Coordinates of C-alpha atoms in Angstrom, one line a residue:
Chain A
M1293 CA -14.2 -38.8 -37.0
S1294 CA -11.2 -40.3 -35.0
E1295 CA -8.3 -41.9 -37.5
N1296 CA -6.2 -44.0 -35.2
S1297 CA -2.4 -42.1 -37.0
N1298 CA 0.0 -44.4 -35.0
E1299 CA 1.8 -45.3 -37.8
Q1300 CA 2.3 -41.4 -38.0
P1301 CA 3.1 -40.1 -35.3
I1302 CA 1.6 -36.9 -33.6
Y1303 CA 2.5 -33.7 -31.5
G1304 CA -0.5 -33.8 -28.8
L1305 CA -4.0 -33.4 -29.2
L1306 CA -5.9 -29.8 -29.1
A1307 CA -9.1 -29.4 -27.9
E1308 CA -11.0 -26.5 -28.9
F1309 CA -13.8 -24.7 -26.2
S1310 CA -15.9 -21.1 -27.0
S1311 CA -15.6 -20.7 -23.1
A1312 CA -12.9 -19.5 -20.5
G1313 CA -14.5 -20.9 -17.8
E1314 CA -14.8 -24.3 -19.7
L1315 CA -11.4 -23.8 -20.7
V1316 CA -9.8 -23.2 -16.7
T1317 CA -12.2 -26.2 -16.1
A1318 CA -10.7 -28.6 -19.3
T1319 CA -8.0 -27.8 -17.6
R1320 CA -7.6 -28.6 -14.5
A1321 CA -9.4 -31.6 -15.4
A1322 CA -6.3 -32.7 -17.3
R1323 CA -3.6 -32.3 -14.5
K1324 CA -6.3 -33.6 -12.1
A1325 CA -6.3 -36.6 -14.7
G1326 CA -2.0 -37.2 -14.7
F1327 CA -1.2 -35.3 -17.9
T1328 CA 2.0 -33.0 -17.0
K1329 CA 2.9 -31.7 -20.7
I1330 CA -0.7 -30.2 -21.3
D1331 CA -1.0 -26.0 -22.5
A1332 CA -4.3 -23.5 -22.5
Y1333 CA -4.7 -20.8 -25.5
S1334 CA -6.6 -18.3 -24.5
P1335 CA -6.5 -14.7 -26.4
L1336 CA -6.9 -12.5 -22.6
P1337 CA -5.0 -13.0 -19.7
L1338 CA -7.0 -15.7 -17.1
E1339 CA -5.3 -15.3 -13.9
E1340 CA -7.6 -18.9 -12.6
L1341 CA -5.3 -20.5 -15.9
F1342 CA -2.0 -20.0 -13.9
E1343 CA -3.4 -21.4 -11.4
A1344 CA -5.4 -24.3 -13.4
L1345 CA -2.4 -24.6 -15.6
G1346 CA 0.2 -24.7 -11.6
L1347 CA 2.3 -22.0 -13.4
H1348 CA 3.2 -19.9 -10.7
K1349 CA 5.9 -22.3 -9.3
S1350 CA 8.3 -20.0 -11.9
R1351 CA 11.6 -19.9 -11.7
L1352 CA 11.6 -15.9 -12.3
P1353 CA 11.0 -14.1 -9.7
L1354 CA 14.5 -15.7 -8.7
I1355 CA 16.6 -14.5 -11.6
V1356 CA 14.5 -11.1 -10.9
L1357 CA 15.8 -10.9 -7.5
I1358 CA 19.3 -12.0 -8.1
G1359 CA 19.1 -9.3 -11.6
G1360 CA 18.8 -6.7 -8.2
I1361 CA 21.6 -7.8 -6.2
V1362 CA 23.7 -8.1 -8.6
G1363 CA 22.5 -4.2 -10.3
A1364 CA 23.2 -2.8 -6.4
C1365 CA 26.4 -4.1 -6.8
A1366 CA 27.5 -3.0 -10.1
G1367 CA 25.9 0.5 -9.0
Y1368 CA 27.2 1.2 -5.6
G1369 CA 30.5 -0.5 -7.4
L1370 CA 30.5 1.1 -9.8
A1371 CA 30.6 4.4 -7.6
Y1372 CA 32.8 3.3 -4.8
W1373 CA 35.5 2.1 -7.4
T1374 CA 35.6 5.6 -9.0
S1375 CA 34.9 7.9 -6.7
V1376 CA 37.3 6.5 -4.0
I1377 CA 39.9 4.0 -5.9
D1378 CA 40.1 5.3 -9.7
Y1379 CA 39.9 8.8 -8.9
P1380 CA 39.1 10.4 -5.7
I1381 CA 38.0 13.6 -5.2
N1382 CA 37.1 16.3 -2.6
V1383 CA 34.0 17.8 -2.4
G1384 CA 33.4 20.4 -0.2
G1385 CA 35.9 18.0 2.7
R1386 CA 33.2 15.6 2.1
P1387 CA 34.8 11.7 2.5
F1388 CA 35.3 10.2 -0.3
H1389 CA 33.6 7.0 0.1
S1390 CA 30.1 9.3 0.8
W1391 CA 27.2 6.5 1.2
P1392 CA 23.8 8.8 0.3
A1393 CA 25.7 10.4 -3.0
F1394 CA 25.7 7.0 -4.4
I1395 CA 22.2 6.1 -3.3
P1396 CA 20.8 7.3 -6.6
I1397 CA 22.3 5.4 -9.4
T1398 CA 22.4 1.9 -6.7
F1399 CA 19.0 2.7 -7.1
E1400 CA 18.3 2.7 -11.7
T1401 CA 21.1 0.1 -11.2
T1402 CA 18.7 -1.8 -9.6
V1403 CA 16.0 -1.0 -11.6
L1404 CA 17.8 -1.9 -14.5
F1405 CA 19.2 -5.1 -13.9
A1406 CA 16.0 -6.2 -12.3
A1407 CA 14.0 -5.4 -15.4
F1408 CA 17.0 -6.9 -18.1
S1409 CA 17.1 -9.7 -16.0
A1410 CA 12.6 -10.3 -16.1
V1411 CA 13.1 -9.7 -19.4
L1412 CA 15.4 -11.3 -20.7
G1413 CA 15.3 -14.1 -18.4
M1414 CA 11.1 -14.4 -19.0
L1415 CA 12.1 -15.5 -22.7
A1416 CA 14.6 -17.8 -21.7
L1417 CA 11.8 -19.4 -19.5
N1418 CA 9.2 -19.7 -22.0
G1419 CA 12.0 -20.1 -24.7
L1420 CA 10.9 -17.3 -27.0
P1421 CA 11.1 -16.0 -29.9
Q1422 CA 10.4 -19.8 -31.7
L1423 CA 10.0 -20.0 -35.3
Y1424 CA 8.3 -22.8 -34.9
H1425 CA 5.6 -24.5 -33.3
P1426 CA 3.6 -27.9 -34.3
V1427 CA 0.8 -26.1 -32.4
F1428 CA 0.3 -23.8 -35.8
N1429 CA -0.7 -26.8 -38.2
V1430 CA -3.9 -27.8 -37.2
S1431 CA -6.2 -24.4 -39.1
R1432 CA -8.1 -24.0 -36.8
F1433 CA -6.3 -22.7 -33.8
A1434 CA -5.3 -18.6 -35.7
V1435 CA -9.1 -18.2 -33.8
A1436 CA -7.2 -19.2 -30.5
S1437 CA -6.4 -15.3 -31.2
K1438 CA -9.5 -14.0 -31.0
D1439 CA -13.2 -15.5 -29.4
R1440 CA -11.7 -19.7 -28.7
F1441 CA -9.8 -21.5 -26.0
F1442 CA -8.0 -24.2 -26.4
L1443 CA -6.2 -27.7 -24.9
L1444 CA -3.9 -29.0 -25.5
I1445 CA -2.5 -32.3 -24.2
E1446 CA 1.0 -33.2 -25.9
A1447 CA 2.2 -36.8 -27.2
V1448 CA 5.6 -37.0 -24.8
D1449 CA 3.3 -37.0 -21.9
P1450 CA 4.0 -40.2 -19.9
E1451 CA -0.3 -40.9 -19.6
F1452 CA -0.9 -40.5 -23.4
D1453 CA -2.5 -42.7 -25.3
Y1454 CA -4.5 -41.4 -28.8
D1455 CA -7.5 -42.9 -28.2
K1456 CA -8.0 -43.1 -24.3
T1457 CA -6.6 -39.4 -24.4
W1458 CA -9.0 -38.2 -27.4
S1459 CA -12.6 -40.3 -25.2
F1460 CA -10.8 -37.7 -22.0
L1461 CA -11.0 -34.8 -24.9
T1462 CA -14.6 -36.0 -25.7
K1463 CA -15.6 -35.7 -22.0
L1464 CA -15.2 -31.8 -21.3
E1465 CA -17.2 -31.4 -24.1
P1466 CA -15.3 -29.6 -26.8
R1467 CA -16.2 -27.8 -29.5
V1468 CA -13.4 -30.1 -31.7
I1469 CA -10.5 -32.0 -30.9
S1470 CA -8.1 -32.2 -33.9
D1471 CA -5.1 -33.9 -34.1
V1472 CA -1.9 -32.0 -33.9
E1473 CA 0.4 -32.7 -36.3
H1474 CA 4.8 -32.3 -36.4
Chain B
M662 CA -28.6 -10.3 -16.0
A663 CA -31.2 -10.7 -13.9
K664 CA -30.3 -8.9 -10.8
A665 CA -30.5 -11.5 -8.0
K666 CA -31.4 -9.1 -4.6
L667 CA -28.7 -9.3 -2.0
D668 CA -29.3 -9.5 2.1
R669 CA -27.6 -6.6 3.5
S670 CA -27.8 -7.1 7.0
A671 CA -25.5 -10.8 5.9
F672 CA -22.4 -7.8 5.1
M673 CA -23.4 -6.1 8.3
L674 CA -20.5 -7.5 11.0
P675 CA -21.4 -10.7 12.6
A676 CA -22.1 -10.7 16.2
G677 CA -19.6 -12.5 17.4
H678 CA -16.4 -10.7 15.3
H679 CA -13.8 -10.2 17.6
L680 CA -13.4 -6.5 16.6
H681 CA -16.6 -6.7 19.3
S682 CA -13.7 -7.7 21.6
V683 CA -11.1 -5.2 20.2
Q684 CA -13.8 -2.5 20.5
R685 CA -14.8 -2.5 25.0
I686 CA -11.2 -3.5 25.5
A687 CA -9.2 -0.5 24.0
L688 CA -12.0 1.6 25.0
I689 CA -11.7 0.9 28.2
V690 CA -7.5 1.2 27.4
G691 CA -8.7 4.8 25.9
I692 CA -10.4 5.9 29.1
V693 CA -7.9 4.8 31.7
A694 CA -5.4 6.0 29.9
A695 CA -6.4 9.5 29.3
G696 CA -7.4 9.6 32.6
L697 CA -3.7 9.4 33.3
T698 CA -3.0 11.5 30.4
A699 CA -4.7 14.6 32.5
F700 CA -2.5 14.1 35.6
G701 CA 0.2 13.9 33.7
A702 CA -1.2 16.8 32.3
M703 CA -1.7 18.9 35.7
S704 CA 2.2 18.0 36.3
N705 CA 4.0 18.4 34.1
P706 CA 2.2 20.5 31.3
V707 CA 4.7 21.3 28.3
Q708 CA 5.6 17.8 28.3
F709 CA 2.2 17.0 28.1
F710 CA 2.1 19.1 25.1
R711 CA 5.0 17.2 23.3
S712 CA 3.4 13.7 24.0
Y713 CA -0.2 14.4 23.3
L714 CA 1.7 16.7 19.5
V715 CA 2.8 13.2 18.5
A716 CA -0.1 10.9 19.2
Y717 CA -2.4 13.7 18.0
L718 CA 0.1 13.1 14.2
Y719 CA -0.2 8.9 14.4
C720 CA -4.8 8.9 15.0
L721 CA -4.8 12.3 12.3
A722 CA -2.7 9.5 10.1
L723 CA -5.6 7.2 10.4
G724 CA -8.4 9.5 10.1
L725 CA -7.1 11.9 7.5
G726 CA -5.2 8.8 5.6
S727 CA -7.6 6.7 5.3
L728 CA -9.7 9.8 3.5
G729 CA -6.9 9.8 1.1
I730 CA -6.6 6.2 0.0
L731 CA -10.2 6.1 -0.4
L732 CA -10.6 9.2 -2.6
L733 CA -7.3 7.7 -4.5
H734 CA -10.0 4.7 -4.7
H735 CA -12.0 6.6 -6.2
V736 CA -10.1 8.1 -9.4
V737 CA -7.8 4.4 -9.7
G738 CA -10.1 2.1 -9.2
G739 CA -9.9 -1.7 -8.2
R740 CA -10.7 -3.8 -6.7
W741 CA -8.6 -3.8 -3.2
G742 CA -9.9 -0.5 -3.0
S743 CA -13.5 -1.6 -2.7
I744 CA -13.0 -4.1 0.1
L745 CA -11.3 -1.8 2.2
R746 CA -13.9 1.2 1.1
K747 CA -16.0 0.7 4.0
F748 CA -14.0 0.2 6.5
L749 CA -12.2 4.2 4.7
E750 CA -15.9 5.5 4.8
A751 CA -15.6 4.4 8.3
G752 CA -12.1 5.9 9.4
S753 CA -12.5 9.2 7.2
R754 CA -16.4 9.9 9.6
T755 CA -13.5 9.7 12.9
L756 CA -12.3 13.2 11.1
P757 CA -15.0 14.9 13.0
M758 CA -13.7 13.7 16.5
L759 CA -10.5 14.1 15.8
A760 CA -10.9 17.8 15.1
L761 CA -12.5 18.3 18.6
A762 CA -8.7 16.7 19.6
F763 CA -7.4 19.3 18.0
V764 CA -8.0 21.7 19.7
P765 CA -5.5 20.7 23.4
L766 CA -3.0 21.7 20.3
L767 CA -4.4 25.0 20.3
F768 CA -4.2 25.4 23.7
G769 CA 0.1 24.5 22.8
M770 CA 0.4 26.8 20.9
H771 CA 2.3 28.3 23.3
E772 CA 4.1 25.8 25.1
L773 CA 4.4 24.0 21.3
Y774 CA 5.6 26.8 19.3
E775 CA 8.5 29.4 19.4
W776 CA 6.8 31.8 17.3
S777 CA 4.3 32.6 20.1
H778 CA 5.7 34.0 22.2
A779 CA 5.4 37.9 21.7
D780 CA 10.2 38.7 22.4
A781 CA 10.2 35.6 20.4
V782 CA 9.0 37.4 16.8
A783 CA 10.7 40.7 18.5
H784 CA 14.0 39.5 18.6
D785 CA 14.6 37.9 15.6
P786 CA 14.1 39.0 12.7
V787 CA 13.3 35.0 11.3
I788 CA 10.9 34.7 13.0
A789 CA 9.7 38.5 12.6
H790 CA 10.3 38.2 9.0
K791 CA 7.5 35.0 9.5
S792 CA 5.3 36.7 11.1
L793 CA 2.9 37.6 8.5
Y794 CA 1.8 33.8 8.6
L795 CA 2.8 32.1 11.4
N796 CA 0.3 33.9 14.7
S797 CA -1.3 32.5 15.9
T798 CA -4.9 33.7 15.2
F799 CA -4.3 33.1 11.3
F800 CA -2.6 29.7 12.6
T801 CA -6.2 29.1 14.1
V802 CA -8.2 30.3 11.0
R803 CA -6.1 27.9 9.2
A804 CA -6.4 24.9 11.1
A805 CA -10.6 25.4 10.8
V806 CA -9.7 25.2 7.0
Y807 CA -8.2 22.3 6.8
F808 CA -10.9 21.0 8.9
L809 CA -13.9 22.3 7.1
V810 CA -11.8 20.7 3.4
W811 CA -11.6 16.8 5.1
I812 CA -14.4 17.2 7.4
T813 CA -16.5 18.2 4.0
L814 CA -14.9 15.4 2.0
A815 CA -15.1 12.5 4.4
T816 CA -19.0 13.3 4.6
L817 CA -20.4 13.5 0.8
A818 CA -17.8 10.1 0.3
S819 CA -20.2 7.9 3.1
R820 CA -23.3 10.0 2.0
W821 CA -22.9 9.2 -2.4
S822 CA -21.7 5.7 -1.1
A823 CA -24.3 5.0 0.8
A824 CA -26.3 7.1 -2.4
Q825 CA -24.4 3.7 -5.0
E826 CA -25.7 1.3 -2.2
E827 CA -29.4 2.2 -2.5
G828 CA -29.1 1.5 -6.0
G829 CA -27.9 5.1 -7.5
G830 CA -26.7 4.2 -10.9
P831 CA -24.0 5.7 -13.2
A832 CA -24.4 9.9 -12.4
V833 CA -23.2 8.0 -8.2
N834 CA -20.6 6.6 -9.6
K835 CA -19.0 9.7 -11.5
R836 CA -20.0 11.6 -8.8
L837 CA -17.7 10.1 -7.0
E838 CA -15.1 10.1 -8.8
F839 CA -15.4 13.7 -9.9
L840 CA -14.9 13.6 -5.5
G841 CA -11.5 11.5 -6.0
R842 CA -9.9 13.5 -8.7
G843 CA -10.6 17.1 -6.4
G844 CA -10.2 15.2 -3.5
T845 CA -7.2 13.9 -4.0
I846 CA -5.4 17.5 -4.9
L847 CA -6.8 19.0 -2.1
Y848 CA -6.1 16.4 0.7
A849 CA -2.3 16.1 -1.1
G850 CA -2.6 20.5 -0.7
T851 CA -4.5 20.9 2.3
M852 CA -1.8 18.2 4.1
T853 CA 1.5 19.7 3.1
F854 CA 0.6 23.1 4.9
A855 CA -1.1 21.1 7.7
A856 CA 2.1 19.4 8.2
I857 CA 4.4 23.2 7.8
D858 CA 1.8 24.6 11.1
W859 CA 1.8 21.9 13.3
V860 CA 5.5 20.1 13.2
M861 CA 7.6 22.0 10.9
S862 CA 7.3 25.1 12.4
I863 CA 8.1 24.3 16.0
D864 CA 12.1 24.4 14.2
V865 CA 10.8 27.7 13.1
H866 CA 14.0 28.4 11.1
W867 CA 13.9 25.2 9.1
F868 CA 12.8 24.7 6.1
S869 CA 12.0 21.8 3.9
H870 CA 9.2 21.6 0.7
I871 CA 9.3 18.2 0.6
Y872 CA 8.2 17.8 3.9
G873 CA 4.1 17.7 3.3
L874 CA 5.0 14.6 1.2
I875 CA 6.3 13.1 4.0
F876 CA 3.3 13.7 6.0
V877 CA 1.4 12.5 3.7
A878 CA 3.5 9.5 2.7
G879 CA 3.5 8.6 6.1
Q880 CA -0.3 8.2 7.1
V881 CA -1.2 6.6 3.6
L882 CA 0.9 3.8 5.1
T883 CA -0.4 3.9 8.3
A884 CA -3.8 3.7 7.0
M885 CA -3.1 1.2 4.6
A886 CA -0.8 -1.7 7.2
F887 CA -3.6 -0.3 10.0
M888 CA -6.7 -1.4 7.3
V889 CA -5.1 -4.3 6.0
V890 CA -5.5 -6.3 10.1
V891 CA -8.9 -5.1 9.7
A892 CA -9.8 -6.8 6.3
S893 CA -7.3 -9.7 7.5
S894 CA -9.7 -10.2 10.6
F895 CA -12.4 -11.0 7.2
A896 CA -10.7 -13.6 5.2
G897 CA -12.1 -17.2 5.2
R898 CA -15.6 -16.2 6.7
A899 CA -18.9 -15.8 5.3
P900 CA -19.7 -14.1 2.8
F901 CA -16.8 -12.2 3.2
E902 CA -14.1 -14.5 2.3
R903 CA -15.0 -15.1 -2.1
I904 CA -14.5 -10.7 -2.3
M905 CA -11.5 -10.5 0.4
C906 CA -9.6 -12.9 -1.4
A907 CA -6.0 -14.0 -1.6
D908 CA -5.6 -12.2 -4.9
R909 CA -6.7 -9.3 -2.9
F910 CA -4.6 -9.2 0.0
H911 CA -1.7 -9.7 -2.8
D912 CA -3.0 -6.8 -4.0
L913 CA -2.2 -5.3 -0.7
G914 CA 0.4 -6.2 -0.1
K915 CA 1.6 -5.0 -3.5
L916 CA 0.7 -1.4 -2.8
M917 CA 2.0 -1.8 0.8
L918 CA 5.2 -2.6 -0.3
A919 CA 5.1 1.5 -2.8
F920 CA 3.6 3.0 -0.5
I921 CA 7.2 2.1 1.6
M922 CA 8.9 2.7 -1.0
V923 CA 7.0 6.1 -1.8
W924 CA 8.0 6.8 2.3
A925 CA 11.3 6.0 2.0
Y926 CA 11.8 7.7 -1.8
F927 CA 10.4 11.4 0.1
A928 CA 12.5 10.9 3.7
L929 CA 15.8 9.7 1.9
S930 CA 15.1 12.3 -0.9
Q931 CA 14.9 15.7 1.7
Y932 CA 18.1 14.1 3.2
L933 CA 20.1 13.9 0.4
I934 CA 18.9 17.6 -1.1
I935 CA 20.5 18.9 2.6
W936 CA 23.1 16.5 2.4
S937 CA 24.4 18.0 -0.5
G938 CA 23.4 21.6 -0.3
N939 CA 25.3 20.9 3.0
L940 CA 23.9 25.0 4.1
P941 CA 23.9 25.6 7.5
E942 CA 20.7 26.7 7.6
E943 CA 19.6 23.2 6.7
T944 CA 21.5 20.7 8.4
P945 CA 20.7 21.4 12.4
W946 CA 17.0 19.8 11.4
Y947 CA 19.7 16.3 11.3
I948 CA 22.0 16.9 13.3
S949 CA 19.8 17.5 16.1
R950 CA 18.3 14.1 15.1
L951 CA 22.2 11.8 14.2
S952 CA 23.2 12.9 17.4
G953 CA 22.7 12.2 21.1
G954 CA 21.4 8.7 20.4
W955 CA 18.4 9.6 17.9
E956 CA 20.9 8.5 15.3
H957 CA 20.7 5.3 16.4
F958 CA 16.8 5.8 15.9
G959 CA 17.4 6.7 12.5
S960 CA 19.1 3.9 11.7
A961 CA 16.3 1.3 13.3
L962 CA 13.6 3.8 11.0
I963 CA 15.8 3.3 8.1
I964 CA 16.3 -1.3 8.8
F965 CA 13.2 -1.9 10.8
H966 CA 10.6 0.7 8.1
F967 CA 12.1 0.2 5.0
V968 CA 14.9 -3.1 4.9
L969 CA 13.1 -5.2 6.8
P970 CA 9.5 -4.9 5.3
F971 CA 10.4 -4.2 1.5
V972 CA 12.6 -7.7 2.1
V973 CA 10.0 -9.5 3.3
L974 CA 7.1 -8.0 1.0
L975 CA 9.2 -9.1 -1.4
S976 CA 7.4 -12.3 -0.9
R977 CA 4.4 -14.1 -2.8
D978 CA 3.2 -16.3 0.0
V979 CA 3.8 -13.2 2.6
K980 CA 1.2 -11.2 -0.2
R981 CA -0.7 -13.7 -0.3
N982 CA -1.8 -14.7 4.0
P983 CA -3.9 -12.8 5.1
R984 CA -2.6 -13.8 8.5
S985 CA 1.2 -13.1 7.5
L986 CA 0.1 -9.6 5.9
A987 CA -1.2 -8.6 8.9
L988 CA 1.1 -9.4 10.9
V989 CA 4.3 -7.4 9.1
A990 CA 1.0 -4.1 8.5
C991 CA 0.9 -4.3 12.5
A992 CA 4.9 -4.5 12.5
L993 CA 4.2 -0.9 10.8
L994 CA 1.8 0.4 12.5
V995 CA 4.8 0.9 15.5
F996 CA 7.3 2.1 13.0
R997 CA 5.4 4.7 12.4
Y998 CA 4.9 5.9 15.7
M999 CA 8.6 5.4 15.5
D1000 CA 8.9 7.5 12.6
L1001 CA 6.6 9.9 14.1
Y1002 CA 8.4 10.9 17.0
W1003 CA 11.8 10.5 15.9
L1004 CA 10.3 13.9 13.0
V1005 CA 8.9 15.6 15.8
V1006 CA 10.5 15.0 18.9
P1007 CA 14.2 15.9 18.9
S1008 CA 12.8 19.4 17.6
F1009 CA 12.3 19.8 21.4
S1010 CA 15.0 18.4 22.2
P1011 CA 17.5 18.4 19.9
G1012 CA 20.8 16.3 20.4
V1013 CA 19.8 14.5 23.3
F1014 CA 17.2 11.4 23.4
T1015 CA 13.8 11.4 24.9
L1016 CA 11.6 9.4 26.5
H1017 CA 8.6 10.1 28.1
W1018 CA 6.0 8.3 30.0
L1019 CA 3.0 10.6 28.8
D1020 CA 4.3 9.8 25.8
F1021 CA 2.8 6.8 26.3
S1022 CA 0.0 7.3 27.8
A1023 CA -1.2 10.0 25.4
M1024 CA -1.0 7.3 22.5
A1025 CA -2.8 5.4 24.8
A1026 CA -5.7 7.0 25.5
L1027 CA -6.4 8.9 21.5
G1028 CA -5.3 5.6 20.1
G1029 CA -7.9 3.3 22.7
L1030 CA -10.3 5.9 21.9
W1031 CA -10.1 6.2 17.8
I1032 CA -10.1 2.5 17.6
A1033 CA -13.5 2.2 20.0
L1034 CA -14.7 5.2 17.7
F1035 CA -13.7 3.5 14.4
V1036 CA -15.8 0.1 15.5
Q1037 CA -18.1 2.0 16.6
Q1038 CA -18.5 4.1 13.3
I1039 CA -18.4 0.0 11.2
K1040 CA -21.5 -1.1 13.1
G1041 CA -24.9 -0.3 11.3
H1042 CA -23.0 -0.2 7.6
T1043 CA -22.1 -3.1 5.5
L1044 CA -18.9 -4.1 5.7
L1045 CA -18.6 -4.6 1.7
P1046 CA -19.6 -1.4 -1.6
L1047 CA -23.0 -3.5 -2.3
G1048 CA -23.6 -0.5 -4.9
D1049 CA -19.8 -0.9 -6.0
P1050 CA -19.8 -2.5 -9.6
M1051 CA -16.0 -3.4 -9.8
L1052 CA -17.3 -5.7 -6.9
A1053 CA -21.4 -6.6 -9.2
P1054 CA -20.1 -9.7 -10.4
E1055 CA -18.8 -11.0 -7.7
L1056 CA -21.4 -10.6 -5.8
A1057 CA -24.0 -11.3 -8.2
E1058 CA -22.0 -15.0 -8.0
G1059 CA -22.2 -15.4 -4.5
A1060 CA -26.1 -14.0 -4.5
E1061 CA -27.0 -16.9 -6.5
S1062 CA -24.5 -20.1 -4.8

């Protein structure tokens, strides 16, 4: 069933599983076997899968934190600059630098900047929108958004060797293993 | 799916758990401090009632906040609440005793509330105008109604929860959800009035509409922090560790962060509105709290009750570790007392910072007795709601293995 495609380098090997549990087990096994360039596809979010893929150490929280801090400074700075420096108006005898009045706008811009950095940072880190991905060359992959679970091991992985990886995946007892062409 | 029979006794309080010794110590501290407080009450009744009021409001927050979170959980669901539910039920079952502990305040009405003085009513048109609502008879009747509502809600929540555990089925689940829906509204409503009666009316000329909600947010935060500490003592212990896992503490940490922000939001809203309006009948409340030493207290609240826990709880690792989360919760429990102190005491001592040994002894007395009572309520019950459909998959998994 396997054809050696050494002449035509492939993108990776894709194993299809029928349950979430099997996919999580397989992902853990692949990581344990030393594979690093792996990815898993599931029709529903699986908390254990993040952990199995080691995805929790994302840089996104840091980006959002920086976004939030920049937003807070921007909001407070805007309020300060307009009411103290650029256009000071005496309102009810209060000092120009009336911090309580600046809090709502500071809060709003903190949330706004943090939310924008979350969305844009997420897109920057995961590389979306992506117009082409080789995994779609496998026609069966369409069911990844329905009821099947997939594990991909990329050929660029230093541990990747076509025959060895194939037999490793076979041991995980997937339904099908497919070559993913470029 | 075949239902594996769960061993109920495995989910009771284990014999060697340190809550047993906590209860003993709390009881001893409570009794000794109660003796001291009683002595103080003889020599300085005015100070006693003031100290007792703050301590009472703190313990009420533990009991009533538990009821509030419990009812909220019955409406919105979620496994975070399932792991706390039995503790929350135990907390809410302390309400009958809290009703009893309210009685001394009825005797202290004259010492605490200006509106209870006949000459004040006669000479002050504002107090006279409010006397239809603020009079000792109606005050007592209202307190009775609040406690009746709270105790009824707590009793029903515990009773129907027990029915659910005995296999009550979807009908009982539905009833609990219904109780939660009506109950949360009743809780927020009655607590708003209770806060007006028991605390806001000390400054009889002053009023603020968000005042009750500041108390509700504070109570929920107090109870949440306390329950995090209790739950953390079961993390990593069989058979609880599978259900009280890092993911659940992560949830509790997020909720605690949210409640801190709600408290800050309410507190700031009131300040911002009064500061913007700058009206002579509203500002004195803040002036008496931001002068004579109280201003440092207020700044400390901003830093320790909001900024510091906010920043610390942003960390994912802190929230997922039961020990570090419990540490944050312990600190919050201290700052909750500070917040109540700052809300209540400056009304008696505007612009002059004051702290009396009776403040400590009253808190130790009521707090110690409350904790002893709480642990007593935990005993004899399972510590996880075994009938909760939300926990069914995990419990079944545990029974198989």
